[in-house]
Amino acid sequence: PVVTSLNEVEQGKKFDTVIVNGMPIHNTEEVDLKLEHLVETYLKPGGIMYVFGEGPLINVEHNENGPGEQVFGEILGLLNSVKSLFGVNPEKPPTASFLHRTISRLGLNVVTSTTFPTAYTFDDVTSYLEEAVEWIDEMDTTTQQRVSQEMKRSYYQLCSDLLYRVEDLKEEGYEEVYTGGYEYMIAAQLPNNINDSSEEEHAVLPTVDTPTPYTPKEKYRADRDPNVEQLQFPPLAPGVLETYKWANGDPYDGLSARIGIPPQLKDTIIAYAKGLGIWDIILNTM
């Protein structure tokens, strides 16, 4: 059965596949407990758990740190500063490396661990600035700390300055920023319970050690008018067998071959091929 919510799960029911979309973003201990609960409660031995999510927006190790990235970092810092006045802690999503290690510690074999780099358009960047403005608008009534009108004006001024910098970058031709952020996909298998003969055994999948960035496959454009290299057709002595080769000497397919025949048999063999109805096919494939 396919169940889309834990509320629908029967007591004691376990599954071959568990999909986790997103993890707690403030507390790493909560991440540990959530994963442990899911594995122990819902995953069958031999089953696979898939964990999807988005890592931190800024990853210092891979931040390109250009002018666009710097502005984005300042916008996120401003947003977190404003939200802290409302008692809202900055979001700190778990990294793919942390989740990989945690899942391994729970006894699962991590069979796939891939990160997908995320670039942000300037519309994405501006959306975080707009969110900061919305929080600033609410400062008078709902903040935990008292905020003066002067502080509120200062926040508005910072937003205005950052917006001008974003617009300047767009005019200079910048299209997106990359701050090292990524999405991730981790798949891990719970080993078979060797002490329980009633469980269906599953093949053990190979384990990977660390998350690796996704590498897009190279795309090829179909050549509708190719310049096909010619095959070699050197004269052959009667009885000599030679595999087909391209003009540069590379083998054609390693299987097809030519054989030399006495000149007096040429007309006889052509007539025989025509009688079989394959002469035109031979000519079209040469």
PDB file of N, CA and C in Angstrom, residues 48-92:
ATOM      1  N   ILE A  48      14.262   0.652   1.801  1.00  0.00           N
ATOM      2  CA  ILE A  48      15.064   1.835   1.485  1.00  0.00           C
ATOM      3  C   ILE A  48      14.330   3.098   1.923  1.00  0.00           C
ATOM      4  N   MET A  49      15.075   3.992   2.551  1.00  0.00           N
ATOM      5  CA  MET A  49      14.551   5.296   2.946  1.00  0.00           C
ATOM      6  C   MET A  49      15.186   6.362   2.052  1.00  0.00           C
ATOM      7  N   TYR A  50      14.339   7.208   1.452  1.00  0.00           N
ATOM      8  CA  TYR A  50      14.804   8.312   0.627  1.00  0.00           C
ATOM      9  C   TYR A  50      14.599   9.612   1.405  1.00  0.00           C
ATOM     10  N   VAL A  51      15.647  10.419   1.483  1.00  0.00           N
ATOM     11  CA  VAL A  51      15.574  11.693   2.193  1.00  0.00           C
ATOM     12  C   VAL A  51      15.880  12.815   1.198  1.00  0.00           C
ATOM     13  N   PHE A  52      14.901  13.707   0.998  1.00  0.00           N
ATOM     14  CA  PHE A  52      15.053  14.846   0.101  1.00  0.00           C
ATOM     15  C   PHE A  52      15.012  16.124   0.926  1.00  0.00           C
ATOM     16  N   GLY A  53      15.650  17.169   0.422  1.00  0.00           N
ATOM     17  CA  GLY A  53      15.550  18.444   1.116  1.00  0.00           C
ATOM     18  C   GLY A  53      16.479  19.482   0.535  1.00  0.00           C
ATOM     19  N   GLU A  54      16.505  20.640   1.188  1.00  0.00           N
ATOM     20  CA  GLU A  54      17.353  21.753   0.767  1.00  0.00           C
ATOM     21  C   GLU A  54      18.345  22.065   1.859  1.00  0.00           C
ATOM     22  N   GLY A  55      19.621  22.122   1.507  1.00  0.00           N
ATOM     23  CA  GLY A  55      20.658  22.440   2.472  1.00  0.00           C
ATOM     24  C   GLY A  55      20.700  23.921   2.786  1.00  0.00           C
ATOM     25  N   PRO A  56      21.725  24.367   3.521  1.00  0.00           N
ATOM     26  CA  PRO A  56      21.856  25.795   3.841  1.00  0.00           C
ATOM     27  C   PRO A  56      21.938  26.644   2.578  1.00  0.00           C
ATOM     28  N   LEU A  57      21.368  27.852   2.638  1.00  0.00           N
ATOM     29  CA  LEU A  57      21.407  28.746   1.482  1.00  0.00           C
ATOM     30  C   LEU A  57      22.829  29.186   1.169  1.00  0.00           C
ATOM     31  N   ILE A  58      23.644  29.342   2.212  1.00  0.00           N
ATOM     32  CA  ILE A  58      25.032  29.765   2.015  1.00  0.00           C
ATOM     33  C   ILE A  58      25.959  28.691   2.565  1.00  0.00           C
ATOM     34  N   ASN A  59      26.830  28.203   1.694  1.00  0.00           N
ATOM     35  CA  ASN A  59      27.831  27.211   2.073  1.00  0.00           C
ATOM     36  C   ASN A  59      29.191  27.866   1.843  1.00  0.00           C
ATOM     37  N   VAL A  60      29.859  28.225   2.936  1.00  0.00           N
ATOM     38  CA  VAL A  60      31.079  29.029   2.844  1.00  0.00           C
ATOM     39  C   VAL A  60      32.123  28.365   1.957  1.00  0.00           C
ATOM     40  N   GLU A  61      32.198  27.027   1.996  1.00  0.00           N
ATOM     41  CA  GLU A  61      33.238  26.325   1.247  1.00  0.00           C
ATOM     42  C   GLU A  61      33.065  26.484  -0.262  1.00  0.00           C
ATOM     43  N   HIS A  62      31.834  26.691  -0.722  1.00  0.00           N
ATOM     44  CA  HIS A  62      31.584  26.731  -2.160  1.00  0.00           C
ATOM     45  C   HIS A  62      30.970  28.051  -2.633  1.00  0.00           C
ATOM     46  N   ASN A  63      30.911  29.034  -1.749  1.00  0.00           N
ATOM     47  CA  ASN A  63      30.350  30.330  -2.122  1.00  0.00           C
ATOM     48  C   ASN A  63      31.276  31.012  -3.128  1.00  0.00           C
ATOM     49  N   GLU A  64      30.740  31.425  -4.278  1.00  0.00           N
ATOM     50  CA  GLU A  64      31.571  32.093  -5.273  1.00  0.00           C
ATOM     51  C   GLU A  64      32.000  33.488  -4.818  1.00  0.00           C
ATOM     52  N   ASN A  65      31.253  34.087  -3.891  1.00  0.00           N
ATOM     53  CA  ASN A  65      31.630  35.330  -3.220  1.00  0.00           C
ATOM     54  C   ASN A  65      31.882  36.483  -4.186  1.00  0.00           C
ATOM     55  N   GLY A  66      31.090  36.548  -5.237  1.00  0.00           N
ATOM     56  CA  GLY A  66      31.133  37.703  -6.130  1.00  0.00           C
ATOM     57  C   GLY A  66      30.221  38.790  -5.595  1.00  0.00           C
ATOM     58  N   PRO A  67      30.055  39.889  -6.329  1.00  0.00           N
ATOM     59  CA  PRO A  67      29.193  40.988  -5.838  1.00  0.00           C
ATOM     60  C   PRO A  67      27.750  40.565  -5.621  1.00  0.00           C
ATOM     61  N   GLY A  68      27.216  39.666  -6.479  1.00  0.00           N
ATOM     62  CA  GLY A  68      25.847  39.191  -6.281  1.00  0.00           C
ATOM     63  C   GLY A  68      25.721  38.353  -5.026  1.00  0.00           C
ATOM     64  N   GLU A  69      26.712  37.490  -4.800  1.00  0.00           N
ATOM     65  CA  GLU A  69      26.693  36.635  -3.607  1.00  0.00           C
ATOM     66  C   GLU A  69      26.816  37.470  -2.336  1.00  0.00           C
ATOM     67  N   GLN A  70      27.627  38.531  -2.389  1.00  0.00           N
ATOM     68  CA  GLN A  70      27.788  39.393  -1.219  1.00  0.00           C
ATOM     69  C   GLN A  70      26.470  40.094  -0.868  1.00  0.00           C
ATOM     70  N   VAL A  71      25.778  40.600  -1.890  1.00  0.00           N
ATOM     71  CA  VAL A  71      24.497  41.265  -1.641  1.00  0.00           C
ATOM     72  C   VAL A  71      23.494  40.270  -1.059  1.00  0.00           C
ATOM     73  N   PHE A  72      23.445  39.063  -1.625  1.00  0.00           N
ATOM     74  CA  PHE A  72      22.505  38.055  -1.133  1.00  0.00           C
ATOM     75  C   PHE A  72      22.807  37.724   0.327  1.00  0.00           C
ATOM     76  N   GLY A  73      24.096  37.590   0.662  1.00  0.00           N
ATOM     77  CA  GLY A  73      24.475  37.308   2.047  1.00  0.00           C
ATOM     78  C   GLY A  73      24.035  38.421   2.988  1.00  0.00           C
ATOM     79  N   GLU A  74      24.173  39.679   2.551  1.00  0.00           N
ATOM     80  CA  GLU A  74      23.757  40.803   3.392  1.00  0.00           C
ATOM     81  C   GLU A  74      22.240  40.826   3.559  1.00  0.00           C
ATOM     82  N   ILE A  75      21.511  40.477   2.494  1.00  0.00           N
ATOM     83  CA  ILE A  75      20.045  40.446   2.587  1.00  0.00           C
ATOM     84  C   ILE A  75      19.602  39.378   3.579  1.00  0.00           C
ATOM     85  N   LEU A  76      20.217  38.201   3.504  1.00  0.00           N
ATOM     86  CA  LEU A  76      19.855  37.141   4.444  1.00  0.00           C
ATOM     87  C   LEU A  76      20.213  37.535   5.877  1.00  0.00           C
ATOM     88  N   GLY A  77      21.351  38.224   6.050  1.00  0.00           N
ATOM     89  CA  GLY A  77      21.723  38.688   7.387  1.00  0.00           C
ATOM     90  C   GLY A  77      20.727  39.700   7.928  1.00  0.00           C
ATOM     91  N   LEU A  78      20.272  40.609   7.049  1.00  0.00           N
ATOM     92  CA  LEU A  78      19.261  41.594   7.458  1.00  0.00           C
ATOM     93  C   LEU A  78      17.962  40.894   7.840  1.00  0.00           C
ATOM     94  N   LEU A  79      17.523  39.929   7.020  1.00  0.00           N
ATOM     95  CA  LEU A  79      16.275  39.224   7.306  1.00  0.00           C
ATOM     96  C   LEU A  79      16.345  38.514   8.653  1.00  0.00           C
ATOM     97  N   ASN A  80      17.457  37.842   8.921  1.00  0.00           N
ATOM     98  CA  ASN A  80      17.598  37.130  10.195  1.00  0.00           C
ATOM     99  C   ASN A  80      17.640  38.105  11.371  1.00  0.00           C
ATOM    100  N   SER A  81      18.260  39.269  11.154  1.00  0.00           N
ATOM    101  CA  SER A  81      18.316  40.273  12.217  1.00  0.00           C
ATOM    102  C   SER A  81      16.912  40.761  12.578  1.00  0.00           C
ATOM    103  N   VAL A  82      16.116  41.033  11.543  1.00  0.00           N
ATOM    104  CA  VAL A  82      14.748  41.518  11.790  1.00  0.00           C
ATOM    105  C   VAL A  82      13.910  40.436  12.471  1.00  0.00           C
ATOM    106  N   LYS A  83      14.011  39.204  11.984  1.00  0.00           N
ATOM    107  CA  LYS A  83      13.202  38.115  12.549  1.00  0.00           C
ATOM    108  C   LYS A  83      13.593  37.814  13.995  1.00  0.00           C
ATOM    109  N   SER A  84      14.866  38.065  14.354  1.00  0.00           N
ATOM    110  CA  SER A  84      15.295  37.807  15.733  1.00  0.00           C
ATOM    111  C   SER A  84      14.568  38.706  16.724  1.00  0.00           C
ATOM    112  N   LEU A  85      14.137  39.896  16.273  1.00  0.00           N
ATOM    113  CA  LEU A  85      13.390  40.798  17.147  1.00  0.00           C
ATOM    114  C   LEU A  85      12.008  40.239  17.481  1.00  0.00           C
ATOM    115  N   PHE A  86      11.540  39.294  16.677  1.00  0.00           N
ATOM    116  CA  PHE A  86      10.253  38.641  16.923  1.00  0.00           C
ATOM    117  C   PHE A  86      10.440  37.307  17.641  1.00  0.00           C
ATOM    118  N   GLY A  87      11.703  36.993  18.016  1.00  0.00           N
ATOM    119  CA  GLY A  87      11.980  35.723  18.684  1.00  0.00           C
ATOM    120  C   GLY A  87      12.094  34.543  17.748  1.00  0.00           C
ATOM    121  N   VAL A  88      12.269  34.830  16.462  1.00  0.00           N
ATOM    122  CA  VAL A  88      12.376  33.757  15.468  1.00  0.00           C
ATOM    123  C   VAL A  88      13.851  33.492  15.187  1.00  0.00           C
ATOM    124  N   ASN A  89      14.296  32.267  15.447  1.00  0.00           N
ATOM    125  CA  ASN A  89      15.692  31.910  15.230  1.00  0.00           C
ATOM    126  C   ASN A  89      15.982  31.733  13.748  1.00  0.00           C
ATOM    127  N   PRO A  90      17.212  32.032  13.322  1.00  0.00           N
ATOM    128  CA  PRO A  90      17.581  31.819  11.915  1.00  0.00           C
ATOM    129  C   PRO A  90      17.431  30.351  11.521  1.00  0.00           C
ATOM    130  N   GLU A  91      17.019  30.132  10.299  1.00  0.00           N
ATOM    131  CA  GLU A  91      16.887  28.762   9.810  1.00  0.00           C
ATOM    132  C   GLU A  91      18.273  28.186   9.545  1.00  0.00           C
ATOM    133  N   LYS A  92      18.507  26.977  10.048  1.00  0.00           N
ATOM    134  CA  LYS A  92      19.778  26.290   9.824  1.00  0.00           C
ATOM    135  C   LYS A  92      19.495  24.863   9.381  1.00  0.00           C
TER     136      LYS A  92
END
